[in-house]
Short mmCIF file of C-alpha atoms and ligand atoms in Angstrom, two decimals:
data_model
loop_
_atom_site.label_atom_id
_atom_site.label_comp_id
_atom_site.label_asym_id
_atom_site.label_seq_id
_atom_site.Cartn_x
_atom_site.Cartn_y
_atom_site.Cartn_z
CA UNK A 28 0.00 0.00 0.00
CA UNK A 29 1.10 3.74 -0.81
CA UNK A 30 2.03 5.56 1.86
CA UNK A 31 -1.40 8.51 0.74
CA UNK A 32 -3.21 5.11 0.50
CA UNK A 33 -2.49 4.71 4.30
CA UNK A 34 -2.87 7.92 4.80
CA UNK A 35 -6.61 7.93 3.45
CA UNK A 36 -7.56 4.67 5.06
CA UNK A 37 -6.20 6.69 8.94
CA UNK A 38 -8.15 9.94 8.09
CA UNK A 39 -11.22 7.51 7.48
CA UNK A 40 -11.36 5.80 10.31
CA UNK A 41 -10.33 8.33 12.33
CA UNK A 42 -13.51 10.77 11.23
CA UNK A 43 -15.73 7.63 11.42
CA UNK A 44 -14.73 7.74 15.33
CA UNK A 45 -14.80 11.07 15.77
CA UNK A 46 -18.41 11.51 14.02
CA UNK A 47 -19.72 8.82 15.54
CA UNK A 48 -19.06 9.90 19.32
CA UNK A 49 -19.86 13.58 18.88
CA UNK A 50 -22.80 14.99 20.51
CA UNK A 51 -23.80 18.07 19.34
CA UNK A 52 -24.66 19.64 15.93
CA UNK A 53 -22.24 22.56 16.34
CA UNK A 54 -19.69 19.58 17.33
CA UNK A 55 -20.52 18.00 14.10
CA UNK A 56 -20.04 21.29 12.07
CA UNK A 57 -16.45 21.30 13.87
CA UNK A 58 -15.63 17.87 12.68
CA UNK A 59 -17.02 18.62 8.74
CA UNK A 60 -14.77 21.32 8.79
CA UNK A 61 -11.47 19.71 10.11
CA UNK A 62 -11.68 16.83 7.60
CA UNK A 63 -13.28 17.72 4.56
CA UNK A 64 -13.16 21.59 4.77
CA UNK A 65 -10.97 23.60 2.16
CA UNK A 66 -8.29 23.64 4.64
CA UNK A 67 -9.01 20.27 5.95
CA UNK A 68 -7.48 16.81 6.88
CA UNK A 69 -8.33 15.73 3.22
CA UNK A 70 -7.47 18.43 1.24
CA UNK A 71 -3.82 18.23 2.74
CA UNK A 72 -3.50 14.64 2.17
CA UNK A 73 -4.46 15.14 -1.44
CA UNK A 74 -2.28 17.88 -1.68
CA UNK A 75 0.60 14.79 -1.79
CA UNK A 76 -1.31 13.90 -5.02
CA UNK A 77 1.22 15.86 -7.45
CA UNK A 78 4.23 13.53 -6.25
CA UNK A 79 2.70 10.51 -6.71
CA UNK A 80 3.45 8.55 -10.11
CA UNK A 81 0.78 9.35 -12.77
CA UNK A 82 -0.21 5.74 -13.02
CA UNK A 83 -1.53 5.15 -9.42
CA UNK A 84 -2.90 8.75 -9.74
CA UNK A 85 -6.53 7.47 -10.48
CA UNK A 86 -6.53 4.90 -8.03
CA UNK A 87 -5.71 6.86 -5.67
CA UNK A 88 -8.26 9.58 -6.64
CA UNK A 89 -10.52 7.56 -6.97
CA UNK A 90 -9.75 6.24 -3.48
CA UNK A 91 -10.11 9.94 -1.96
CA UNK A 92 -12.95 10.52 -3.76
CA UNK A 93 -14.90 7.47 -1.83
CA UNK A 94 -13.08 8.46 1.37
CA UNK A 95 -14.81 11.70 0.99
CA UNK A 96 -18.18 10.43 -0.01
CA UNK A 97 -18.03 7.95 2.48
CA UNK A 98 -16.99 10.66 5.10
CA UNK A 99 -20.02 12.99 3.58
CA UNK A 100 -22.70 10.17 4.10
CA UNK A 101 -21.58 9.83 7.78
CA UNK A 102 -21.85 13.26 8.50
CA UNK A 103 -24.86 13.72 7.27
CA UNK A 104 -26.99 10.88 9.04
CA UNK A 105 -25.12 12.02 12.04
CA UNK A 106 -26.26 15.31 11.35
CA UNK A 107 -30.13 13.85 10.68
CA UNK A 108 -29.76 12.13 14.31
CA UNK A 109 -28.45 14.68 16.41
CA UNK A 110 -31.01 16.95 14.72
CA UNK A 111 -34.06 14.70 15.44
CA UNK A 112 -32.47 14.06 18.97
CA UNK A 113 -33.10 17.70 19.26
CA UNK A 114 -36.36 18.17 18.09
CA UNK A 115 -37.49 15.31 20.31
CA UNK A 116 -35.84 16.87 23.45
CA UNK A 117 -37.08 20.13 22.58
CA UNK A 118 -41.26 18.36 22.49
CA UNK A 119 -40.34 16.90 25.72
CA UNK A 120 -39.18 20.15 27.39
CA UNK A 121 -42.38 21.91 26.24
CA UNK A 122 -45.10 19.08 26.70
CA UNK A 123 -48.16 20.36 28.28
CA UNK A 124 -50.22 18.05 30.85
CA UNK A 125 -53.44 18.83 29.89
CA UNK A 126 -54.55 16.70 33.34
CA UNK A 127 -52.11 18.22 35.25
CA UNK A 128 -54.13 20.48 38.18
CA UNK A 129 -53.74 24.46 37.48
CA UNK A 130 -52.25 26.93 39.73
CA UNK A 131 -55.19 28.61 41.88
CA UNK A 132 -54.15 32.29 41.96
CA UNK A 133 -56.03 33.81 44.75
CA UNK A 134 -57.98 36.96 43.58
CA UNK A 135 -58.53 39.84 45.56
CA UNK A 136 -62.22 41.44 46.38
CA UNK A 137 -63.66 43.59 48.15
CA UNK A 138 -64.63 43.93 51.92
CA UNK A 139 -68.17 43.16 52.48
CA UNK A 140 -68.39 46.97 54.41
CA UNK A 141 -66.94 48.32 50.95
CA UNK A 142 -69.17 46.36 48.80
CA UNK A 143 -72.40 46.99 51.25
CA UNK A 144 -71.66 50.76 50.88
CA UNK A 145 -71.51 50.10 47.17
CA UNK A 146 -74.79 48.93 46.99
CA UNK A 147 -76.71 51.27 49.51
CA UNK A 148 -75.00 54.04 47.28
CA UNK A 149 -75.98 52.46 43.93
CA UNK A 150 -79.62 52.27 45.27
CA UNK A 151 -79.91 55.82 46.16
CA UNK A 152 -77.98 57.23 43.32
CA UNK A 153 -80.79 55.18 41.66
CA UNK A 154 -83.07 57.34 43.17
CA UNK A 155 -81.38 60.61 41.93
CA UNK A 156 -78.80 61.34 45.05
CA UNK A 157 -75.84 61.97 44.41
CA UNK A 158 -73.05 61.18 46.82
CA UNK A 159 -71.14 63.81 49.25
CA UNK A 160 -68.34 63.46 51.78
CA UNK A 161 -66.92 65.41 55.37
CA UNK A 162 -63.75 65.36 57.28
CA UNK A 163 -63.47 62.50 59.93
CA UNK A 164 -62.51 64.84 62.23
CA UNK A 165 -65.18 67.76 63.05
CA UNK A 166 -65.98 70.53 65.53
CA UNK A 167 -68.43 70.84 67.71
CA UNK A 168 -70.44 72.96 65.82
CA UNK A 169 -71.02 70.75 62.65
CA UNK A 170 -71.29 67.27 64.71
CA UNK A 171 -73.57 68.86 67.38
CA UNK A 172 -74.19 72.98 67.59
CA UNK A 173 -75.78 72.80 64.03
CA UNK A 174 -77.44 70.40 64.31
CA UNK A 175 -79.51 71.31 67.12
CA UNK A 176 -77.95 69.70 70.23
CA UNK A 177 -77.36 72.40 72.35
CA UNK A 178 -74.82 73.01 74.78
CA UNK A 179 -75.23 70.59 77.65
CA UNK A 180 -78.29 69.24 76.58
CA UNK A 181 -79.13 65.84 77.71
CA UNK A 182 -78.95 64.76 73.91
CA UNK A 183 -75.60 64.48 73.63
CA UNK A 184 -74.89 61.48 76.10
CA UNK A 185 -76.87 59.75 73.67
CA UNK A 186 -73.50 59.66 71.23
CA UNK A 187 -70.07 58.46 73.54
CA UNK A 188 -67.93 61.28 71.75
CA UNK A 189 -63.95 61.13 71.70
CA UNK A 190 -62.31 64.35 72.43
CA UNK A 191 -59.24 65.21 70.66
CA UNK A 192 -56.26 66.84 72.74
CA UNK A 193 -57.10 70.27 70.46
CA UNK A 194 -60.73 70.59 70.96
CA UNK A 195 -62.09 68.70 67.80
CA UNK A 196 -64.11 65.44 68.06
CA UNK A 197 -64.05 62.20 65.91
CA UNK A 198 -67.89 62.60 64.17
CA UNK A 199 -69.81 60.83 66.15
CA UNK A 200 -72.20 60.31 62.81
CA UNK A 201 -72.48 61.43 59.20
CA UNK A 202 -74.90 64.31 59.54
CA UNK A 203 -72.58 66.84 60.34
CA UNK A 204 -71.66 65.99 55.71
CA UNK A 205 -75.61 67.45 56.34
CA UNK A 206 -74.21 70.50 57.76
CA UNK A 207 -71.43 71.17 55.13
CA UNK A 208 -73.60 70.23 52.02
CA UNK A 209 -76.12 72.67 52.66
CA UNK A 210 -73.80 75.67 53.63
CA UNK A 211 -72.45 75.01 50.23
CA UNK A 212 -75.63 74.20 48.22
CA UNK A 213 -78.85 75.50 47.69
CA UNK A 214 -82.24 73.29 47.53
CA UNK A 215 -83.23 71.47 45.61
CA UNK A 216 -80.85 68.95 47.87
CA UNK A 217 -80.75 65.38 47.27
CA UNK A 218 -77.27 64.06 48.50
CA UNK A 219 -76.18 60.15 50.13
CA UNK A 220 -73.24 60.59 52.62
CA UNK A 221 -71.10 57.30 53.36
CA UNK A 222 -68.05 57.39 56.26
CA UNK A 223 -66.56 56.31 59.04
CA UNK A 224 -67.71 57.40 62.65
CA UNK A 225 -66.33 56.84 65.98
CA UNK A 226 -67.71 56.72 69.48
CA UNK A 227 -65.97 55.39 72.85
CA UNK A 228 -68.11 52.20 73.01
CA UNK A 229 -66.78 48.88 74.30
CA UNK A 230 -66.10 46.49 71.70
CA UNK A 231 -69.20 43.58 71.42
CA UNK A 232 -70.71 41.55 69.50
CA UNK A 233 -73.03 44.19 68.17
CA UNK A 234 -70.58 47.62 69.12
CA UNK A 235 -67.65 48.76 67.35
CA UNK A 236 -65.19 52.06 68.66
CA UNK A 237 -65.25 52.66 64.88
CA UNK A 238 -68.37 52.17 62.31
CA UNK A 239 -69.98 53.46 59.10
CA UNK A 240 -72.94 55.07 58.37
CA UNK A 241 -74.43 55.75 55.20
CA UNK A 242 -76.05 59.49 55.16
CA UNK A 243 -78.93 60.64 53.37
CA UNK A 244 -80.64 63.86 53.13
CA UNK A 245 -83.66 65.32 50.84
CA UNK A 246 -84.39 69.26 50.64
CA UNK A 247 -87.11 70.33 48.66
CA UNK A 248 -90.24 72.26 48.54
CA UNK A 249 -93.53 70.17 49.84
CA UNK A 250 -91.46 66.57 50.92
CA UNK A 251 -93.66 65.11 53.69
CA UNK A 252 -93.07 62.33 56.23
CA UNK A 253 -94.89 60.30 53.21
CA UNK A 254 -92.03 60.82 50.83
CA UNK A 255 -89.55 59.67 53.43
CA UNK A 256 -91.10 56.74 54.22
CA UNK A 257 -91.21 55.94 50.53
CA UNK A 258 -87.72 56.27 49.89
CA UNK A 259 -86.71 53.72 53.02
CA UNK A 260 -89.21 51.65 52.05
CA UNK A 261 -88.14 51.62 48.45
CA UNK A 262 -84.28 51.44 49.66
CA UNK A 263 -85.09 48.10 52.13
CA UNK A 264 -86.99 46.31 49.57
CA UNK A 265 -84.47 46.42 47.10
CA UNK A 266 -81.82 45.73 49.88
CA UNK A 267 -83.47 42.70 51.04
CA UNK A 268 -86.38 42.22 49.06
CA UNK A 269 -89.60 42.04 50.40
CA UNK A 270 -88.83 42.10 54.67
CA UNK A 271 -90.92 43.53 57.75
CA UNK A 272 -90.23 46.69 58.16
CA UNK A 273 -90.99 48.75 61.39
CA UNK A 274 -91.14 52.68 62.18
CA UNK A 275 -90.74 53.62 65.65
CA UNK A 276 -91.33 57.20 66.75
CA UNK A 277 -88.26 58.22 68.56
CA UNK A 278 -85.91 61.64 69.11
CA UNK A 279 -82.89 63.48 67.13
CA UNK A 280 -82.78 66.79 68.06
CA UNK A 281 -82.14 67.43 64.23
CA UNK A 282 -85.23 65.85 63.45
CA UNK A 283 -88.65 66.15 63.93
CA UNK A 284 -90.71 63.94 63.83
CA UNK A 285 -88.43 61.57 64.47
CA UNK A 286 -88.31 57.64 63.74
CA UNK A 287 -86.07 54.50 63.78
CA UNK A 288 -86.90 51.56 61.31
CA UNK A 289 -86.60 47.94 62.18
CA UNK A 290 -86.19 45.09 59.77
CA UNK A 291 -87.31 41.86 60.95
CA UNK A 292 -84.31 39.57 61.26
CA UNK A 293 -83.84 36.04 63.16
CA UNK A 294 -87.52 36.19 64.28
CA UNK A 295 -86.71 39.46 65.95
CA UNK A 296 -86.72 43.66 65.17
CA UNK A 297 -83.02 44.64 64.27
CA UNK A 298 -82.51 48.39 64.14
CA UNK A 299 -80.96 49.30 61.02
CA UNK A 300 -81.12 53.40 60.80
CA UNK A 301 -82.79 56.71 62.69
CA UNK A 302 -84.33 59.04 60.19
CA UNK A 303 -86.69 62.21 59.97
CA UNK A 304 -87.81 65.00 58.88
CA UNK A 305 -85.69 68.02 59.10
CA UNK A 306 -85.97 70.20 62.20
CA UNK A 307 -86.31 73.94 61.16
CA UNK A 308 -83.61 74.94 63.53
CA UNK A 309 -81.12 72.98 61.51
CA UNK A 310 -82.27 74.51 57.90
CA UNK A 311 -82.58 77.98 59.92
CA UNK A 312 -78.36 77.05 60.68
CA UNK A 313 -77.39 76.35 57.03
CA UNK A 314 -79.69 80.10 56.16
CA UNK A 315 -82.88 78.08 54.52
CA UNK A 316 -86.15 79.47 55.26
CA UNK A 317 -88.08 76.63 57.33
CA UNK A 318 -91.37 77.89 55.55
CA UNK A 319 -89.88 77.40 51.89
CA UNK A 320 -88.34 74.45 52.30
CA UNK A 321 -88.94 70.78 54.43
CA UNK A 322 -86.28 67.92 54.00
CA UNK A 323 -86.14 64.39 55.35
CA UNK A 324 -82.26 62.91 56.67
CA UNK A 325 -81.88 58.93 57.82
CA UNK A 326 -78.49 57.80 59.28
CA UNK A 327 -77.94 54.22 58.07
CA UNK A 328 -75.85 51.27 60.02
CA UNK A 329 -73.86 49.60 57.34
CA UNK A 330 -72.64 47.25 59.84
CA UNK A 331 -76.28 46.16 60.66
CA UNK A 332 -77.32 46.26 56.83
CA UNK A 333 -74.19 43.86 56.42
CA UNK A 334 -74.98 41.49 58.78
CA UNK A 335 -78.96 41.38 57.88
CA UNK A 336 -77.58 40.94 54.30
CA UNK A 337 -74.78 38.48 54.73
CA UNK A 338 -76.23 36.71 57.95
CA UNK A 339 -73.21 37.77 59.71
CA UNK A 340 -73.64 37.25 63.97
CA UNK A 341 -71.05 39.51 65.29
CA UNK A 342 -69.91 42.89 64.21
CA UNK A 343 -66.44 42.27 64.97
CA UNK A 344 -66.01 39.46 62.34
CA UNK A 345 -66.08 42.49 60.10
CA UNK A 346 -62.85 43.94 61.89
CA UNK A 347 -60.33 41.28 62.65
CA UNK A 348 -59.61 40.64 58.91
CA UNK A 349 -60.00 37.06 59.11
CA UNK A 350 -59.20 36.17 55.63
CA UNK A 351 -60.78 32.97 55.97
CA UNK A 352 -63.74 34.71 56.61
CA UNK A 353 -63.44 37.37 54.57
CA UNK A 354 -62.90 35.45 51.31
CA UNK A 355 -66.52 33.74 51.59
CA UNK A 356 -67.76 37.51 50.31
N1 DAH B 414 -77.09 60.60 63.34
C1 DAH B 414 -77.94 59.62 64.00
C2 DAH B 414 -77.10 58.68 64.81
O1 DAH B 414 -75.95 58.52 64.53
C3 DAH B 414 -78.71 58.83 62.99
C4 DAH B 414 -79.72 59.68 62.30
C5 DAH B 414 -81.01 59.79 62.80
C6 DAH B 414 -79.41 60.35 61.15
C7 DAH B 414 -81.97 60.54 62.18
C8 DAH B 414 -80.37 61.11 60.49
C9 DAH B 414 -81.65 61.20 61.04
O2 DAH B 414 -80.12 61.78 59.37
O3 DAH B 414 -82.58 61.94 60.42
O4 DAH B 414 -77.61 58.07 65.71
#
């Protein structure tokens, strides 16, 4: 055998090797290039070629030729493996198990005080209110002096006020927004009035230091105690559809006459708001003339309308942000 003869049969089986045991397809491209690339292991043995005697120069062409070929063939089923290899590793990477279980991402929602204001406020905006707020913090004269409790009247031990160190109170309710509306605004008035109050009760299951009310006041020429008692009646229907409903004659001193309503709940009368009709001395406060103008106000529990709604049996569930709780809303 020639010594390029020897030569060719080495380079062969040393590419066989090498293609056979590489792994990758960039590997592969290596290996094409290092023994049949213009520069390659090939090329250089062929380069011997112009030495060799001009008979054995077809054999051994011929011979290089089928080395190459040969070489080629392997590459390219190599290449056809490693390729298929890849596509098969890629499907396994991205299978999807349609029967595998999802992941429950836990969704946020609202507090059942939040949404129960939502829907008082959607029912009266219904109506044609439209919706007003006040400060948390008030004076004297818009919680109380306005509205008719005078100084060191009786009435006000009926509200547990918190002082501040500077003179101002926490509202004990939302009618001083009452107050501040109408200094503002002229009659016709037609305005619902959600917030927080505050009072220095002890904490049960029906008392809370800090509570919401939901507002509303009507000021117009010729409303009547009838027109009131249309509007709650209208407003607990639609709350709760059709319930027991209860007027009780009772006292504000910014109302007169005054009433609370009871909704029949548990086989028993829950108080869920006071209400009225306007006392004179409070439109005489904001400068409307009592003979012009009447009005009607209620002050409603949202606490109490959330528990009648959501059959909730202790205010306080509402305020220790039990999630577990919470999330049944
Ligand atoms: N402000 C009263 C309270 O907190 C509730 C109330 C009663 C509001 C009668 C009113 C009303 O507007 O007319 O106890």
């Amino acid at each position: 055998m020639s010594n390029l003869e020897t030569q060719l049969a080495e380079l062969r089986q040393e590419a066989q090797q090498a293609i056979a045991h590489v792994a990758t397809l960039e590997d592969l491209e290596q290996l094409r290039i290092k023994y049949l690339g213009k520069k390659g292991s090939l090329s250089k043995v062929l380069g011997g070629m112009g030495k060799l005697d001009a008979t054995e120069r077809p054999r051994i062409g011929a011979l290089a030729n089928e080395v190459k070929d040969s070489l080629q063939m392997d590459l390219d089923q190599k290449r056809d493996m490693l390729q298929a290899a890849q596509i098969e590793a890629q499907l396994e990477a991205e299978a999807l198990d349609v029967t595998m279980p999802g992941v429950y991402q836990l969704q946020g929602r609202a507090h059942p005080l939040t949404s129960t204001i939502d829907r008082m406020i959607d029912i009266f905006v219904g109506l044609g209110y439209t919706v007003a707020t006040g400060p948390e913090m008030e004076t004297d004269y818009y919680n109380f002096e306005a509205l008719n409790f005078l100084p060191d009247h009786p009435a006000r031990d009926m509200q547990d006020t918190l002082f501040l160190p500077d003179g101002n109170i926490l509202r004990t309710h939302t009618s001083s927004v009452q107050i501040r509306y109408m200094e503002e605004n002229d009659p016709p008035v037609r305005i619902v009035m959600p917030g927080r109050c505050y009072r220095r009760d002890t904490v049960d299951a029906t008392h809370s230091a800090v509570f919401h009310q939901l507002e509303i006041l009507a000021v117009d020429e010729g409303l009547t105690f009838t027109d009131l008692r249309g509007t709650i009646k209208i407003f607990l229907e639609t709350m709760f559809g059709e319930i027991p409903i209860r007027f009780r004659p009772s006292f504000f001193p910014f109302t007169e006459p005054s009433a609370e309503v009871d909704v029949q709940w548990r086989g028993r009368w829950l108080e869920v708001m006071g209400c009225g009709m306007v006392d004179p001395n409070v439109l005489k406060a904001v400068g409307h003339d009592p003979e012009v103008y009447t009005g009607f106000a209620a002050g409603l529990g949202v606490e109490r309308i959330a528990m009648v709604l959501h059959q909730i049996d202790d205010i306080r569930r509402l305020y220790n942000s039990d999630l577990r709780f919470l999330r049944q809303f």
